[in-house]
PDB file of C-alpha atoms in Angstrom:
ATOM      1  CA  LEU V   1      11.544  -0.633  -8.964  1.00 97.00           C
ATOM      2  CA  VAL V   2      15.029  -0.532  -7.462  1.00 98.00           C
ATOM      3  CA  GLY V   3      16.567  -3.749  -6.179  1.00 98.00           C
ATOM      4  CA  LEU V   4      19.396  -3.026  -3.755  1.00 98.00           C
ATOM      5  CA  GLY V   5      22.323  -5.347  -3.237  1.00 96.00           C
ATOM      6  CA  ASN V   6      26.003  -5.886  -3.943  1.00 92.00           C
ATOM      7  CA  TYR V   7      26.219  -6.862  -7.578  1.00 90.00           C
ATOM      8  CA  SER V   8      29.602  -8.523  -6.966  1.00 89.00           C
ATOM      9  CA  HIS V   9      28.007 -10.706  -4.246  1.00 90.00           C
ATOM     10  CA  PRO V  10      24.939 -12.364  -5.838  1.00 89.00           C
ATOM     11  CA  GLN V  11      22.724 -14.796  -3.963  1.00 93.00           C
ATOM     12  CA  THR V  12      23.608 -13.209  -0.615  1.00 96.00           C
ATOM     13  CA  ARG V  13      21.191 -11.988   2.051  1.00 96.00           C
ATOM     14  CA  HIS V  14      22.250  -8.387   1.449  1.00 96.00           C
ATOM     15  CA  SER V  15      21.257  -8.733  -2.218  1.00 97.00           C
ATOM     16  CA  ILE V  16      17.713  -9.932  -1.590  1.00 97.00           C
ATOM     17  CA  GLY V  17      16.318  -6.835  -3.330  1.00 97.00           C
ATOM     18  CA  MET V  18      18.064  -7.825  -6.556  1.00 98.00           C
ATOM     19  CA  LEU V  19      16.766 -11.382  -6.271  1.00 97.00           C
ATOM     20  CA  VAL V  20      13.184 -10.092  -5.994  1.00 97.00           C
ATOM     21  CA  LEU V  21      13.601  -8.111  -9.215  1.00 97.00           C
ATOM     22  CA  ASP V  22      15.159 -11.128 -10.931  1.00 97.00           C
ATOM     23  CA  TYR V  23      12.071 -13.114  -9.976  1.00 97.00           C
ATOM     24  CA  ILE V  24       9.685 -10.441 -11.297  1.00 95.00           C
ATOM     25  CA  ALA V  25      11.642 -10.044 -14.540  1.00 96.00           C
ATOM     26  CA  SER V  26      11.628 -13.782 -15.192  1.00 95.00           C
ATOM     27  CA  HIS V  27       7.861 -14.025 -14.677  1.00 93.00           C
ATOM     28  CA  LEU V  28       7.262 -11.063 -17.004  1.00 91.00           C
ATOM     29  CA  ASN V  29       9.683 -12.510 -19.602  1.00 93.00           C
ATOM     30  CA  LEU V  30      11.949  -9.468 -19.413  1.00 95.00           C
ATOM     31  CA  THR V  31      15.598  -9.369 -20.465  1.00 96.00           C
ATOM     32  CA  TRP V  32      18.264  -7.469 -18.526  1.00 97.00           C
ATOM     33  CA  SER V  33      20.778  -5.150 -20.181  1.00 97.00           C
ATOM     34  CA  LYS V  34      23.455  -2.787 -18.879  1.00 97.00           C
ATOM     35  CA  ASN V  35      22.935   0.957 -18.770  1.00 97.00           C
ATOM     36  CA  LYS V  36      26.422   2.416 -18.436  1.00 95.00           C
ATOM     37  CA  SER V  37      25.274   5.974 -17.787  1.00 96.00           C
ATOM     38  CA  TRP V  38      23.429   5.103 -14.581  1.00 97.00           C
ATOM     39  CA  PRO V  39      25.256   2.534 -14.091  1.00 97.00           C
ATOM     40  CA  ALA V  40      22.902  -0.394 -13.558  1.00 98.00           C
ATOM     41  CA  THR V  41      21.395  -3.450 -15.150  1.00 98.00           C
ATOM     42  CA  VAL V  42      17.972  -2.469 -16.408  1.00 98.00           C
ATOM     43  CA  THR V  43      14.839  -3.867 -17.972  1.00 97.00           C
ATOM     44  CA  THR V  44      11.547  -2.180 -18.821  1.00 94.00           C
ATOM     45  CA  THR V  45       8.109  -3.684 -19.234  1.00 87.00           C
ATOM     46  CA  THR V  46       5.846  -3.074 -22.147  1.00 79.00           C
ATOM     47  CA  THR V  47       2.550  -1.599 -20.995  1.00 82.00           C
ATOM     48  CA  ILE V  48       0.960  -3.826 -18.380  1.00 80.00           C
ATOM     49  CA  TYR V  49      -2.420  -3.355 -16.771  1.00 82.00           C
ATOM     50  CA  VAL V  50      -3.119  -3.549 -13.050  1.00 77.00           C
ATOM     51  CA  ASP V  51      -6.290  -3.063 -11.038  1.00 76.00           C
ATOM     52  CA  PRO V  52      -6.629   0.408  -9.488  1.00 75.00           C
ATOM     53  CA  PRO V  53      -6.304   0.586  -5.700  1.00 68.00           C
ATOM     54  CA  LYS V  54      -9.571   0.224  -3.825  1.00 68.00           C
ATOM     55  CA  LYS V  55     -10.995   3.386  -2.309  1.00 64.00           C
ATOM     56  CA  PRO V  56     -11.403   3.216   1.465  1.00 57.00           C
ATOM     57  CA  LYS V  57     -14.975   2.973   2.711  1.00 59.00           C
ATOM     58  CA  ILE V  58     -16.141   6.120   4.497  1.00 56.00           C
ATOM     59  CA  LYS V  59     -18.744   5.745   7.214  1.00 54.00           C
ATOM     60  CA  GLN V  60     -21.400   8.439   7.071  1.00 55.00           C
ATOM     61  CA  LYS V  61     -23.688   9.483   9.890  1.00 53.00           C
ATOM     62  CA  ASN V  62     -27.263   8.400   9.367  1.00 55.00           C
ATOM     63  CA  GLU V  63     -28.933  11.795   9.647  1.00 51.00           C
ATOM     64  CA  ALA V  64     -32.366  10.375   8.797  1.00 50.00           C
ATOM     65  CA  GLY V  65     -32.123   7.913  11.646  1.00 48.00           C
ATOM     66  CA  ALA V  66     -31.120  10.666  14.043  1.00 50.00           C
ATOM     67  CA  ASN V  67     -34.114  12.748  13.021  1.00 48.00           C
ATOM     68  CA  ILE V  68     -36.506   9.867  13.484  1.00 42.00           C
ATOM     69  CA  LYS V  69     -35.163   9.185  16.945  1.00 45.00           C
ATOM     70  CA  LYS V  70     -35.568  12.820  17.860  1.00 44.00           C
ATOM     71  CA  GLN V  71     -39.196  12.822  16.706  1.00 46.00           C
ATOM     72  CA  ASP V  72     -40.012   9.817  18.863  1.00 45.00           C
ATOM     73  CA  ASN V  73     -39.974  12.073  21.971  1.00 47.00           C
ATOM     74  CA  PRO V  74     -41.386  15.452  20.908  1.00 45.00           C
ATOM     75  CA  ASN V  75     -41.233  18.233  23.478  1.00 45.00           C
ATOM     76  CA  ASP V  76     -42.662  21.734  23.455  1.00 46.00           C
ATOM     77  CA  GLU V  77     -40.550  24.857  23.839  1.00 45.00           C
ATOM     78  CA  ASN V  78     -40.643  24.578  27.648  1.00 46.00           C
ATOM     79  CA  GLY V  79     -39.482  21.018  27.594  1.00 44.00           C
ATOM     80  CA  ASP V  80     -42.853  19.609  28.858  1.00 44.00           C
ATOM     81  CA  ASN V  81     -44.404  16.551  27.268  1.00 44.00           C
ATOM     82  CA  SER V  82     -47.317  17.214  24.967  1.00 42.00           C
ATOM     83  CA  VAL V  83     -50.635  16.675  26.882  1.00 40.00           C
ATOM     84  CA  LEU V  84     -54.093  16.229  25.395  1.00 41.00           C
ATOM     85  CA  GLU V  85     -56.351  18.156  27.745  1.00 46.00           C
ATOM     86  CA  ASN V  86     -59.758  17.591  26.151  1.00 52.00           C
ATOM     87  CA  GLY V  87     -61.518  15.966  23.247  1.00 51.00           C
ATOM     88  CA  VAL V  88     -61.518  19.150  21.135  1.00 47.00           C
ATOM     89  CA  GLN V  89     -57.784  19.548  21.466  1.00 55.00           C
ATOM     90  CA  LYS V  90     -57.335  15.872  20.620  1.00 56.00           C
ATOM     91  CA  MET V  91     -59.401  16.246  17.443  1.00 54.00           C
ATOM     92  CA  ILE V  92     -57.358  19.269  16.351  1.00 49.00           C
ATOM     93  CA  ASP V  93     -54.110  17.489  17.096  1.00 58.00           C
ATOM     94  CA  ASP V  94     -55.231  14.389  15.191  1.00 61.00           C
ATOM     95  CA  ASN V  95     -56.015  16.468  12.108  1.00 58.00           C
ATOM     96  CA  VAL V  96     -52.678  18.248  12.271  1.00 51.00           C
ATOM     97  CA  ARG V  97     -50.843  14.978  12.834  1.00 63.00           C
ATOM     98  CA  SER V  98     -52.659  13.367   9.890  1.00 58.00           C
ATOM     99  CA  GLU V  99     -51.551  16.162   7.565  1.00 56.00           C
ATOM    100  CA  GLU V 100     -47.979  15.903   8.812  1.00 56.00           C
ATOM    101  CA  ASN V 101     -47.971  12.140   8.282  1.00 60.00           C
ATOM    102  CA  ASN V 102     -49.227  12.531   4.733  1.00 56.00           C
ATOM    103  CA  ALA V 103     -46.441  15.003   3.966  1.00 53.00           C
ATOM    104  CA  SER V 104     -43.933  12.762   5.716  1.00 55.00           C
ATOM    105  CA  ASN V 105     -45.057   9.705   3.716  1.00 56.00           C
ATOM    106  CA  VAL V 106     -44.539  11.585   0.472  1.00 50.00           C
ATOM    107  CA  GLY V 107     -41.045  12.490   1.600  1.00 54.00           C
ATOM    108  CA  LYS V 108     -40.349   8.912   2.684  1.00 53.00           C
ATOM    109  CA  THR V 109     -41.535   7.586  -0.694  1.00 56.00           C
ATOM    110  CA  GLU V 110     -39.234   9.937  -2.556  1.00 58.00           C
ATOM    111  CA  SER V 111     -36.357   9.041  -0.206  1.00 59.00           C
ATOM    112  CA  THR V 112     -36.995   5.297  -0.654  1.00 60.00           C
ATOM    113  CA  GLN V 113     -37.039   5.656  -4.430  1.00 63.00           C
ATOM    114  CA  SER V 114     -33.780   7.633  -4.277  1.00 63.00           C
ATOM    115  CA  GLN V 115     -32.160   4.967  -2.077  1.00 63.00           C
ATOM    116  CA  GLN V 116     -33.296   2.192  -4.410  1.00 63.00           C
ATOM    117  CA  THR V 117     -31.817   4.062  -7.366  1.00 61.00           C
ATOM    118  CA  THR V 118     -28.533   4.503  -5.496  1.00 59.00           C
ATOM    119  CA  LEU V 119     -28.422   0.808  -4.547  1.00 55.00           C
ATOM    120  CA  THR V 120     -29.134  -0.160  -8.152  1.00 57.00           C
ATOM    121  CA  ASN V 121     -26.317   2.075  -9.384  1.00 59.00           C
ATOM    122  CA  LEU V 122     -23.933   0.572  -6.830  1.00 55.00           C
ATOM    123  CA  ARG V 123     -24.991  -2.975  -7.583  1.00 59.00           C
ATOM    124  CA  TYR V 124     -24.572  -2.658 -11.335  1.00 62.00           C
ATOM    125  CA  ARG V 125     -21.686  -0.190 -11.402  1.00 65.00           C
ATOM    126  CA  PRO V 126     -19.080  -1.499 -13.861  1.00 73.00           C
ATOM    127  CA  LYS V 127     -15.659  -2.523 -12.579  1.00 75.00           C
ATOM    128  CA  PRO V 128     -13.076   0.295 -12.916  1.00 78.00           C
ATOM    129  CA  ASP V 129     -10.799  -0.014 -15.915  1.00 84.00           C
ATOM    130  CA  PRO V 130      -7.293  -1.369 -15.216  1.00 83.00           C
ATOM    131  CA  ILE V 131      -4.507   1.195 -15.023  1.00 82.00           C
ATOM    132  CA  PRO V 132      -1.804   1.036 -17.721  1.00 87.00           C
ATOM    133  CA  LEU V 133       1.733   1.029 -16.313  1.00 84.00           C
ATOM    134  CA  GLU V 134       5.221   0.957 -17.722  1.00 89.00           C
ATOM    135  CA  ILE V 135       7.710  -0.201 -15.101  1.00 92.00           C
ATOM    136  CA  THR V 136      11.481   0.091 -15.150  1.00 96.00           C
ATOM    137  CA  LEU V 137      13.406  -2.387 -13.012  1.00 97.00           C
ATOM    138  CA  MET V 138      16.991  -1.529 -12.093  1.00 98.00           C
ATOM    139  CA  LYS V 139      19.799  -3.140 -10.115  1.00 98.00           C
ATOM    140  CA  PRO V 140      22.628  -0.685  -9.385  1.00 98.00           C
ATOM    141  CA  LEU V 141      26.111  -1.776 -10.418  1.00 97.00           C
ATOM    142  CA  LEU V 142      27.723   0.335  -7.707  1.00 96.00           C
ATOM    143  CA  LEU V 143      28.544  -0.908  -4.227  1.00 94.00           C
ATOM    144  CA  MET V 144      25.678  -0.867  -1.741  1.00 95.00           C
ATOM    145  CA  ASN V 145      26.873   2.172   0.234  1.00 95.00           C
ATOM    146  CA  VAL V 146      27.006   4.371  -2.907  1.00 97.00           C
ATOM    147  CA  SER V 147      24.107   2.853  -4.862  1.00 97.00           C
ATOM    148  CA  GLY V 148      22.062   6.034  -4.414  1.00 98.00           C
ATOM    149  CA  LYS V 149      24.078   7.636  -7.214  1.00 97.00           C
ATOM    150  CA  SER V 150      22.644   5.119  -9.672  1.00 98.00           C
ATOM    151  CA  VAL V 151      19.108   5.750  -8.438  1.00 98.00           C
ATOM    152  CA  TYR V 152      19.524   9.517  -8.754  1.00 98.00           C
ATOM    153  CA  LYS V 153      20.797   9.305 -12.342  1.00 98.00           C
ATOM    154  CA  ALA V 154      18.002   6.915 -13.295  1.00 97.00           C
ATOM    155  CA  ILE V 155      15.083   8.984 -12.027  1.00 96.00           C
ATOM    156  CA  ARG V 156      16.602  12.165 -13.465  1.00 96.00           C
ATOM    157  CA  GLU V 157      16.885  10.591 -16.906  1.00 96.00           C
ATOM    158  CA  LEU V 158      13.425   9.034 -16.691  1.00 95.00           C
ATOM    159  CA  LYS V 159      11.984  12.346 -15.434  1.00 95.00           C
ATOM    160  CA  LEU V 160      10.522  10.724 -12.333  1.00 96.00           C
ATOM    161  CA  THR V 161      10.217  11.949  -8.779  1.00 96.00           C
ATOM    162  CA  PRO V 162      11.224  10.117  -5.576  1.00 97.00           C
ATOM    163  CA  ALA V 163       7.527   9.378  -5.035  1.00 94.00           C
ATOM    164  CA  ASP V 164       7.567   7.316  -8.255  1.00 94.00           C
ATOM    165  CA  ILE V 165      10.111   4.757  -7.066  1.00 96.00           C
ATOM    166  CA  ILE V 166       9.954   1.722  -4.814  1.00 97.00           C
ATOM    167  CA  VAL V 167      13.208   0.454  -3.329  1.00 98.00           C
ATOM    168  CA  VAL V 168      13.371  -3.246  -2.422  1.00 98.00           C
ATOM    169  CA  HIS V 169      15.955  -4.214   0.184  1.00 98.00           C
ATOM    170  CA  ASP V 170      16.862  -6.623   2.966  1.00 97.00           C
ATOM    171  CA  ASP V 171      15.921  -5.953   6.583  1.00 97.00           C
ATOM    172  CA  MET V 172      17.764  -7.707   9.380  1.00 94.00           C
ATOM    173  CA  GLN V 173      15.347  -6.346  12.015  1.00 92.00           C
ATOM    174  CA  ARG V 174      12.530  -8.542  10.667  1.00 95.00           C
ATOM    175  CA  GLU V 175      12.190 -12.270  10.815  1.00 94.00           C
ATOM    176  CA  LEU V 176      12.992 -14.371   7.790  1.00 94.00           C
ATOM    177  CA  GLY V 177      10.591 -13.690   4.921  1.00 95.00           C
ATOM    178  CA  LYS V 178       8.476 -10.994   6.589  1.00 96.00           C
ATOM    179  CA  ILE V 179       7.434  -8.295   4.099  1.00 97.00           C
ATOM    180  CA  SER V 180       6.852  -4.701   5.125  1.00 95.00           C
ATOM    181  CA  ILE V 181       5.969  -1.618   3.056  1.00 94.00           C
ATOM    182  CA  LYS V 182       7.257   1.705   4.317  1.00 94.00           C
ATOM    183  CA  GLU V 183       7.158   5.278   3.057  1.00 94.00           C
ATOM    184  CA  GLY V 184       9.636   7.828   4.349  1.00 94.00           C
ATOM    185  CA  GLY V 185      11.521   7.594   7.596  1.00 94.00           C
ATOM    186  CA  SER V 186      15.152   6.952   8.426  1.00 95.00           C
ATOM    187  CA  ALA V 187      17.499   4.403   6.869  1.00 96.00           C
ATOM    188  CA  ASN V 188      17.444   2.414  10.112  1.00 92.00           C
ATOM    189  CA  GLY V 189      21.093   1.471   9.681  1.00 91.00           C
ATOM    190  CA  HIS V 190      20.804   0.250   6.069  1.00 95.00           C
ATOM    191  CA  ASN V 191      23.715   1.717   4.078  1.00 95.00           C
ATOM    192  CA  GLY V 192      21.946   1.325   0.730  1.00 97.00           C
ATOM    193  CA  ILE V 193      18.878   3.255   1.873  1.00 98.00           C
ATOM    194  CA  LYS V 194      21.116   5.858   3.487  1.00 98.00           C
ATOM    195  CA  SER V 195      22.881   6.325   0.152  1.00 98.00           C
ATOM    196  CA  VAL V 196      19.569   6.740  -1.692  1.00 98.00           C
ATOM    197  CA  ILE V 197      18.375   9.312   0.842  1.00 98.00           C
ATOM    198  CA  ASP V 198      21.633  11.255   0.538  1.00 98.00           C
ATOM    199  CA  ALA V 199      21.550  11.200  -3.265  1.00 98.00           C
ATOM    200  CA  LEU V 200      17.893  12.231  -3.592  1.00 97.00           C
ATOM    201  CA  LYS V 201      18.052  14.739  -0.717  1.00 97.00           C
ATOM    202  CA  THR V 202      14.819  13.286   0.637  1.00 97.00           C
ATOM    203  CA  ASN V 203      13.528  10.210   2.422  1.00 97.00           C
ATOM    204  CA  GLN V 204      10.074  10.457   0.853  1.00 96.00           C
ATOM    205  CA  PHE V 205      10.087   7.341  -1.288  1.00 97.00           C
ATOM    206  CA  ARG V 206       8.531   3.933  -0.784  1.00 96.00           C
ATOM    207  CA  ARG V 207      10.400   0.844   0.332  1.00 97.00           C
ATOM    208  CA  MET V 208       9.673  -2.826   0.456  1.00 98.00           C
ATOM    209  CA  ARG V 209      11.609  -4.390   3.311  1.00 97.00           C
ATOM    210  CA  ILE V 210      12.175  -8.138   3.275  1.00 97.00           C
ATOM    211  CA  GLY V 211      13.195  -9.825   6.495  1.00 97.00           C
ATOM    212  CA  ILE V 212      16.388 -11.859   6.462  1.00 96.00           C
ATOM    213  CA  GLY V 213      16.511 -12.499  10.212  1.00 94.00           C
ATOM    214  CA  ARG V 214      19.542 -12.100  12.447  1.00 93.00           C
ATOM    215  CA  PRO V 215      22.669 -14.201  13.059  1.00 93.00           C
ATOM    216  CA  PRO V 216      22.325 -17.109  15.501  1.00 91.00           C
ATOM    217  CA  LYS V 217      21.949 -15.915  19.088  1.00 90.00           C
ATOM    218  CA  GLU V 218      25.194 -17.550  20.197  1.00 91.00           C
ATOM    219  CA  ILE V 219      27.255 -15.298  17.884  1.00 91.00           C
ATOM    220  CA  ASP V 220      24.984 -12.257  17.524  1.00 92.00           C
ATOM    221  CA  ASP V 221      26.990  -9.695  19.481  1.00 90.00           C
ATOM    222  CA  ARG V 222      25.955  -6.908  17.020  1.00 89.00           C
ATOM    223  CA  SER V 223      29.592  -6.312  16.112  1.00 92.00           C
ATOM    224  CA  HIS V 224      30.449  -5.107  12.605  1.00 90.00           C
ATOM    225  CA  ASP V 225      32.332  -8.290  11.699  1.00 93.00           C
ATOM    226  CA  VAL V 226      29.509 -10.628  12.739  1.00 94.00           C
ATOM    227  CA  ILE V 227      26.830  -8.566  10.963  1.00 93.00           C
ATOM    228  CA  SER V 228      28.904  -8.221   7.773  1.00 92.00           C
ATOM    229  CA  SER V 229      29.627 -11.942   7.643  1.00 94.00           C
ATOM    230  CA  TYR V 230      25.938 -12.723   8.080  1.00 94.00           C
ATOM    231  CA  VAL V 231      24.494 -10.372   5.450  1.00 95.00           C
ATOM    232  CA  LEU V 232      27.228 -11.150   2.904  1.00 94.00           C
ATOM    233  CA  ALA V 233      26.862 -14.912   3.325  1.00 95.00           C
ATOM    234  CA  ARG V 234      25.157 -16.808   0.523  1.00 95.00           C
ATOM    235  CA  ILE V 235      21.535 -17.696   1.100  1.00 95.00           C
ATOM    236  CA  THR V 236      21.214 -21.356   2.015  1.00 92.00           C
ATOM    237  CA  ASN V 237      19.382 -23.727  -0.325  1.00 94.00           C
ATOM    238  CA  SER V 238      16.519 -24.179   2.123  1.00 94.00           C
ATOM    239  CA  GLU V 239      16.139 -20.396   2.561  1.00 94.00           C
ATOM    240  CA  MET V 240      16.239 -19.837  -1.199  1.00 95.00           C
ATOM    241  CA  GLU V 241      13.535 -22.436  -1.735  1.00 96.00           C
ATOM    242  CA  TYR V 242      11.387 -20.716   0.888  1.00 96.00           C
ATOM    243  CA  TYR V 243      11.928 -17.288  -0.668  1.00 97.00           C
ATOM    244  CA  THR V 244      11.225 -18.515  -4.191  1.00 96.00           C
ATOM    245  CA  LYS V 245       8.064 -20.443  -3.375  1.00 96.00           C
ATOM    246  CA  GLU V 246       6.535 -18.348  -0.615  1.00 96.00           C
ATOM    247  CA  ILE V 247       7.987 -14.823  -0.420  1.00 97.00           C
ATOM    248  CA  PHE V 248       8.933 -13.654  -3.919  1.00 97.00           C
ATOM    249  CA  PRO V 249       5.443 -14.329  -5.356  1.00 97.00           C
ATOM    250  CA  LYS V 250       3.935 -12.172  -2.592  1.00 96.00           C
ATOM    251  CA  CYS V 251       6.501  -9.441  -3.290  1.00 96.00           C
ATOM    252  CA  LYS V 252       5.593  -9.467  -6.967  1.00 94.00           C
ATOM    253  CA  GLU V 253       1.875  -9.258  -6.216  1.00 91.00           C
ATOM    254  CA  GLN V 254       2.295  -6.351  -3.797  1.00 91.00           C
ATOM    255  CA  LEU V 255       4.766  -4.393  -5.931  1.00 90.00           C
ATOM    256  CA  LEU V 256       2.408  -4.416  -8.898  1.00 83.00           C
ATOM    257  CA  LYS V 257      -0.401  -2.987  -6.739  1.00 77.00           C
ATOM    258  CA  ILE V 258       1.275  -0.060  -4.975  1.00 67.00           C
TER     259      ILE V 258
END
């Protein structure tokens, strides 16, 4: 887990990714230490266990139902409805139909027994075992626009791939506190993500974007000075209380599931 931010500007909107990792570390009783070779502040969990992701349900076509429906309107080769012309023909047809029904009932019995066995297996199937994970949390000590160098050194030393990391960062395009998971795509103007993409030579890694909102409408002219002042401003007490009570717990829950 990579928490982006400016280490020299703690408690600011642009450092929300670092604050999320601080929250997770505190709830897992982890202690931060400096890794000079990356460089970053780092902490690693002992083995923790999380539930495996649920498999999506796949809808299957009911072939048996389709066959039954087809048999409800039997036609001969010429497409004409079957007609009973006389009593003899009716007797022959009844005998044939009786034999077919007997064979069909045997098949239905076997099918019903098979379905009951399947339902029993599903009903009493044991819960999948939790997955053991060891998670490294890191907060780069470099400035935001070059933080990708820290991420590159970390995953190289840990022998990970870009697909193994999740980068947590602020997102000014989303309203305050809105959480969004993304995989791949552009940096969307975020200098920290741009640096990570440049360092890893790929954009195929996961990101958790946390909305910090935009500057007030009366001053939001999208100029560099206004945007910089907003993202580098300290988070207000009311915002921090909202993040700590409502948003960070959700971030923790989601990050330990993906």
